[in-house]
Short mmCIF file of C-alpha atoms in Angstrom, two decimals:
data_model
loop_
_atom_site.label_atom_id
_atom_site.label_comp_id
_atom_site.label_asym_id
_atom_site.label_seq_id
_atom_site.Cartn_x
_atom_site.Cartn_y
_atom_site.Cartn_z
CA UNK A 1 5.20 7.28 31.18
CA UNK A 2 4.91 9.22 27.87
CA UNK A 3 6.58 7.25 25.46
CA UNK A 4 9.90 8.98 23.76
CA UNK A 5 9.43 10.04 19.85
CA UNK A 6 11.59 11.56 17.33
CA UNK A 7 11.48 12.70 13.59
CA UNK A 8 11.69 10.30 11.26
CA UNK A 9 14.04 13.02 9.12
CA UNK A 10 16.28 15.58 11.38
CA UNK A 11 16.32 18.08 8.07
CA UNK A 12 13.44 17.61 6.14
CA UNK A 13 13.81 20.60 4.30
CA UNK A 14 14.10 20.23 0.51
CA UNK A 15 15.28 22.70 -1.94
CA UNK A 16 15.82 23.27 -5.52
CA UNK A 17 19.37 23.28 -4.81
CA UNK A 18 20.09 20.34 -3.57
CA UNK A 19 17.46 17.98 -5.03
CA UNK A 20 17.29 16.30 -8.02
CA UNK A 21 14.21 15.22 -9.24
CA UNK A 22 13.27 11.77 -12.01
CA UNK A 23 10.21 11.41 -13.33
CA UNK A 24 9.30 8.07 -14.70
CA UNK A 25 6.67 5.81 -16.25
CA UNK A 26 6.52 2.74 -15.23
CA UNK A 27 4.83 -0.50 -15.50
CA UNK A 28 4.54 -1.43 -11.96
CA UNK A 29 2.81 -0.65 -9.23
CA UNK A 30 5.25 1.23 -6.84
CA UNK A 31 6.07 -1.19 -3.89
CA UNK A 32 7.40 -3.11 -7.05
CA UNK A 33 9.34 -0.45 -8.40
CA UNK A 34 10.46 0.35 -4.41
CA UNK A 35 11.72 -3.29 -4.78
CA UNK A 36 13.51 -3.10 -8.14
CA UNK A 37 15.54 -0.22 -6.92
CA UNK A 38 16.44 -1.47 -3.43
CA UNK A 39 18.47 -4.38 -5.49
CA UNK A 40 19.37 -2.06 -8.58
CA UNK A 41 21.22 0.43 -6.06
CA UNK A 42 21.02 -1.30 -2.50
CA UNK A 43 18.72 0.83 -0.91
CA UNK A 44 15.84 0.41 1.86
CA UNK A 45 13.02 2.19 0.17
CA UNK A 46 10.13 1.78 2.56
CA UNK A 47 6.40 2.36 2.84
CA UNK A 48 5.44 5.59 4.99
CA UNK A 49 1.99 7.38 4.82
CA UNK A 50 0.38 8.66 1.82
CA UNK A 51 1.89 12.00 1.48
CA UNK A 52 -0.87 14.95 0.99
CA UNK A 53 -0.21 17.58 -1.96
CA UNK A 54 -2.83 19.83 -2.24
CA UNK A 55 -6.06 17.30 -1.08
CA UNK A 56 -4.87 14.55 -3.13
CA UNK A 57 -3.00 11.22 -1.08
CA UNK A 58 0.08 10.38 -2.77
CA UNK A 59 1.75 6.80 -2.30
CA UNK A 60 5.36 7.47 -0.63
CA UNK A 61 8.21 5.43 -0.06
CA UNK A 62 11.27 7.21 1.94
CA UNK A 63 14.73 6.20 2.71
CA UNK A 64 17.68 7.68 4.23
CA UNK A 65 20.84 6.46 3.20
CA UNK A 66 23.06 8.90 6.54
CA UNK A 67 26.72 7.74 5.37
CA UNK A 68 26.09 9.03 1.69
CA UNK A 69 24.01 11.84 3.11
CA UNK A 70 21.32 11.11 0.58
CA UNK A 71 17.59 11.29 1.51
CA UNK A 72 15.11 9.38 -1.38
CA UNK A 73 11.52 9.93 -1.97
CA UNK A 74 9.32 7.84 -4.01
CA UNK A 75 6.04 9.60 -4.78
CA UNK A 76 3.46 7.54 -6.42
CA UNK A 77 0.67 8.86 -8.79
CA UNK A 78 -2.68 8.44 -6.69
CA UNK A 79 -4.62 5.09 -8.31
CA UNK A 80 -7.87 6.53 -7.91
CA UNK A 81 -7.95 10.18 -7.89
CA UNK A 82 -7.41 13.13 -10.78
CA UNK A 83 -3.36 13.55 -10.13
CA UNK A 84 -1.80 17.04 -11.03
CA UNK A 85 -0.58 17.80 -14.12
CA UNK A 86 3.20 16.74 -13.87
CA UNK A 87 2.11 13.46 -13.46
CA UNK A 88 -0.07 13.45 -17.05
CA UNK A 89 2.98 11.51 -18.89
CA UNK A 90 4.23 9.92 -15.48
CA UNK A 91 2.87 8.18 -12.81
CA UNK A 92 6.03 7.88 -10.32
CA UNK A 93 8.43 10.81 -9.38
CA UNK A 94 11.96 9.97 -7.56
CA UNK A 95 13.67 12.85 -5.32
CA UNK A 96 17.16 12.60 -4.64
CA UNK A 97 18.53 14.82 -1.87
CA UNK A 98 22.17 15.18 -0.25
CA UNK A 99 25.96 16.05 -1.28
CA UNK A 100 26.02 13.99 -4.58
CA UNK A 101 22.20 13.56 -5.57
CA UNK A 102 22.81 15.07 -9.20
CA UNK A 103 25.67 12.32 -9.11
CA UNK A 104 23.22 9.88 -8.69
CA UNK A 105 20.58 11.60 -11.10
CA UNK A 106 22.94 11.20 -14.10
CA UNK A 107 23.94 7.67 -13.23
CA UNK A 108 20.44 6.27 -12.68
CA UNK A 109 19.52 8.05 -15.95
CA UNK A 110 22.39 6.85 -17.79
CA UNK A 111 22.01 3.50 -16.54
CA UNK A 112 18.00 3.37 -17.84
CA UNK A 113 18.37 5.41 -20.81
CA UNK A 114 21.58 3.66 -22.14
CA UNK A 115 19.45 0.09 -21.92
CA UNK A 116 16.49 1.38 -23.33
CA UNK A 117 18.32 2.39 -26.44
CA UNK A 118 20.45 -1.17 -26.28
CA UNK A 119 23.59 0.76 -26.06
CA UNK A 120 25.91 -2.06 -24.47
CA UNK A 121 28.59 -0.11 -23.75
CA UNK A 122 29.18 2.30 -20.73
CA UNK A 123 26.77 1.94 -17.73
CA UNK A 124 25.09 -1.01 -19.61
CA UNK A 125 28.35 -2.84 -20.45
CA UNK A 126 27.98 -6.68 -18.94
CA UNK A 127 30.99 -6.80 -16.32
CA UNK A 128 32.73 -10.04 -16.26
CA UNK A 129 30.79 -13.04 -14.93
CA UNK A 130 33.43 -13.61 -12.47
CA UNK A 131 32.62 -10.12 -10.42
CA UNK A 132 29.63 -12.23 -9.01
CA UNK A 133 28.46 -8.67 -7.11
CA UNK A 134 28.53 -6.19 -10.05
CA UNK A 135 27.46 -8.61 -12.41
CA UNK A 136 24.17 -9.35 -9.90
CA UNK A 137 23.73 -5.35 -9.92
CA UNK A 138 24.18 -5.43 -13.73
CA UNK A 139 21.59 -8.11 -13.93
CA UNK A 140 19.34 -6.54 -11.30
CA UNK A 141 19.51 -3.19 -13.49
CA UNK A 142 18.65 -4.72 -16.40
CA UNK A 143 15.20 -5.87 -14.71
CA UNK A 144 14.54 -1.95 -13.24
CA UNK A 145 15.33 -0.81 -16.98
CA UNK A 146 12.44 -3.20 -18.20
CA UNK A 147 9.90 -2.14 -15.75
CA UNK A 148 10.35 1.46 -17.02
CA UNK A 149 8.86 2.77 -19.71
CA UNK A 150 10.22 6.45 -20.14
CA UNK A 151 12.59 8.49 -17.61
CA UNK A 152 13.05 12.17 -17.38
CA UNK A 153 15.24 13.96 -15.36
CA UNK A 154 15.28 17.49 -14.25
CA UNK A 155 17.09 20.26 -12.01
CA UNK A 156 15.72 23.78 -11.25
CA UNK A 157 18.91 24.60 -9.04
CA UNK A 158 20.02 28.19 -8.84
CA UNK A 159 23.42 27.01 -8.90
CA UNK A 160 23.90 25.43 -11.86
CA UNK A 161 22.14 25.30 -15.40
CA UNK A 162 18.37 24.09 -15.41
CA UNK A 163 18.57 19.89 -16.05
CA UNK A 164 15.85 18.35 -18.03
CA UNK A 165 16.05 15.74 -20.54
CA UNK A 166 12.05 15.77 -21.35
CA UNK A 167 11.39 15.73 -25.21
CA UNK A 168 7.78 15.29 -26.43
CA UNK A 169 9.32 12.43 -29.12
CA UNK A 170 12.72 11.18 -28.81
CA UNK A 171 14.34 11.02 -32.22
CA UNK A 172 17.81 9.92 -31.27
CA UNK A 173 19.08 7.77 -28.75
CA UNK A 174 21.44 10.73 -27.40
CA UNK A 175 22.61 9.99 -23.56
CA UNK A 176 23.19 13.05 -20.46
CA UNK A 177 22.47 15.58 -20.87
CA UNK A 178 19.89 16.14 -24.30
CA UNK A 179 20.76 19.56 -26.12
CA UNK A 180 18.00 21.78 -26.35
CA UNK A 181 18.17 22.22 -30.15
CA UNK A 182 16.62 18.84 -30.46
CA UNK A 183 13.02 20.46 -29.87
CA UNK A 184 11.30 22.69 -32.68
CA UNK A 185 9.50 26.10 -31.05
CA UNK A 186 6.58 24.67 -30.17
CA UNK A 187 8.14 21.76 -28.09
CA UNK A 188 10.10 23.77 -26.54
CA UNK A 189 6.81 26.25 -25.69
CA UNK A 190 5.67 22.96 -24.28
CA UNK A 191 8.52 21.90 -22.63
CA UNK A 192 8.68 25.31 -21.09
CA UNK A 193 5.20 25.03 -19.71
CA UNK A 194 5.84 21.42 -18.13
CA UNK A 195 8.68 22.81 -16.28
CA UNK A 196 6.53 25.58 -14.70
CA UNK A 197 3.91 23.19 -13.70
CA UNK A 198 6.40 20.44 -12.63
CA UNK A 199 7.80 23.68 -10.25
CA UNK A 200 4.81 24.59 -9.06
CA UNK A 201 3.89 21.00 -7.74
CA UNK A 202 6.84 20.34 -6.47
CA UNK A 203 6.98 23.64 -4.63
CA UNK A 204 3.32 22.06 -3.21
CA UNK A 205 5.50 19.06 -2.28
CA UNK A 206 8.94 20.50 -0.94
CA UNK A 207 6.46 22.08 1.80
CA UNK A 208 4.38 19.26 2.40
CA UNK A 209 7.29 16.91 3.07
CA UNK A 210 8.90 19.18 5.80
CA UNK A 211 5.47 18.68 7.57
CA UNK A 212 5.35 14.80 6.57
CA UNK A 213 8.73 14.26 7.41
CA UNK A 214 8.68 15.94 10.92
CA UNK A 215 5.59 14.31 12.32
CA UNK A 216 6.21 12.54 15.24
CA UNK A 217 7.06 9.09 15.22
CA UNK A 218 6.49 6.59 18.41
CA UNK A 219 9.33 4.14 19.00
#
């Protein structure tokens, strides 16, 4: 009897619209940063097959959290292999799709950024030791914020304003969103030029995860 099989995503169609995307260097290999967010934020970020953008593998890690209706992807930057040019400052990129992924954009970047900086108020405020749950979450967020060494977070929605926080040198420890006056011309000429090649690959990998996504999985 042929055995049944399903998709391991019903939708995978991402857009623009409704995906917010975080780019991030990191010090970890990305099973370990998989880990750090699973207890930062309580997800299930597992392991599925190298994901193919243009002929390069990509690590990928893939969860779907169905009572938030959020979908995340963690695409690694290939170990051995000459990665595309978004990834020249980065080497992991975090896609957050669903009803309230830019909600969860500004809070993961607030919550990194804020620490980073050694702002202890806000997001990086210690909660009392008595809330044994948020303080472990505190505590656990702490250890994601010192595995990463720079986050950037961007939005190319047709909805809304275009979301990036990416400045060549940070000057100021200035939390969501950064204004765009903080650039001279020819970071912002640079900035401008990231953005288009950050949209072209992930144009590359919006189509390649519908296919990824919708392969056939035996049970």
């Amino acid at each position: 009897m042929k055995k049944k099989s399903q998709p391991i995503l019903p939708d995978p169609v991402f857009t623009f619209d409704d995906t917010a995307i975080v780019m991030l260097r990191t010090q970890d290999h990305a099973f370990q940063l998989a880990l750090l967010l699973n207890e930062a934020y309580q997800m299930q970020l597992s392991r599925i097959d190298d994901i193919y953008i243009g002929d390069q593998p990509y690590p990928c890690f893939f969860y779907h959290d169905q009572p938030a209706w959020l979908v995340y992807i963690l695409i690694a930057r290939p170990p051995q292999a000459i990665a595309d040019p978004a990834f020249a400052d980065y080497d992991k990129l975090l896609l957050i799709r669903g009803r309230d992924s830019w909600r969860f954009q500004k809070k993961f970047y607030d919550d990194i950024h804020s620490r980073q900086y050694g702002i202890t108020l806000g997001p990086a405020a210690e909660p009392d030791a008595s809330d044994l749950l948020e303080h472990s979450l505190w505590e656990q967020c702490n250890r994601l914020s010192e595995s990463i060494q720079s986050i950037d977070i961007f939005g190319f929605s047709s909805r809304r304003d275009t979301i990036s926080t990416l400045r060549l040198i940070d000057t100021q420890p200035t939390l969501f969103p950064v204004e765009a006056s903080v650039a001279n011309a020819s970071e912002n000429r640079a900035i401008t030029n990231y953005h288009k090649q950050l949209q072209a690959f992930l144009e590359q990998t919006f189509k390649s995860l519908q296919a990824h996504l919708c392969d056939e999985q035996e049970l």
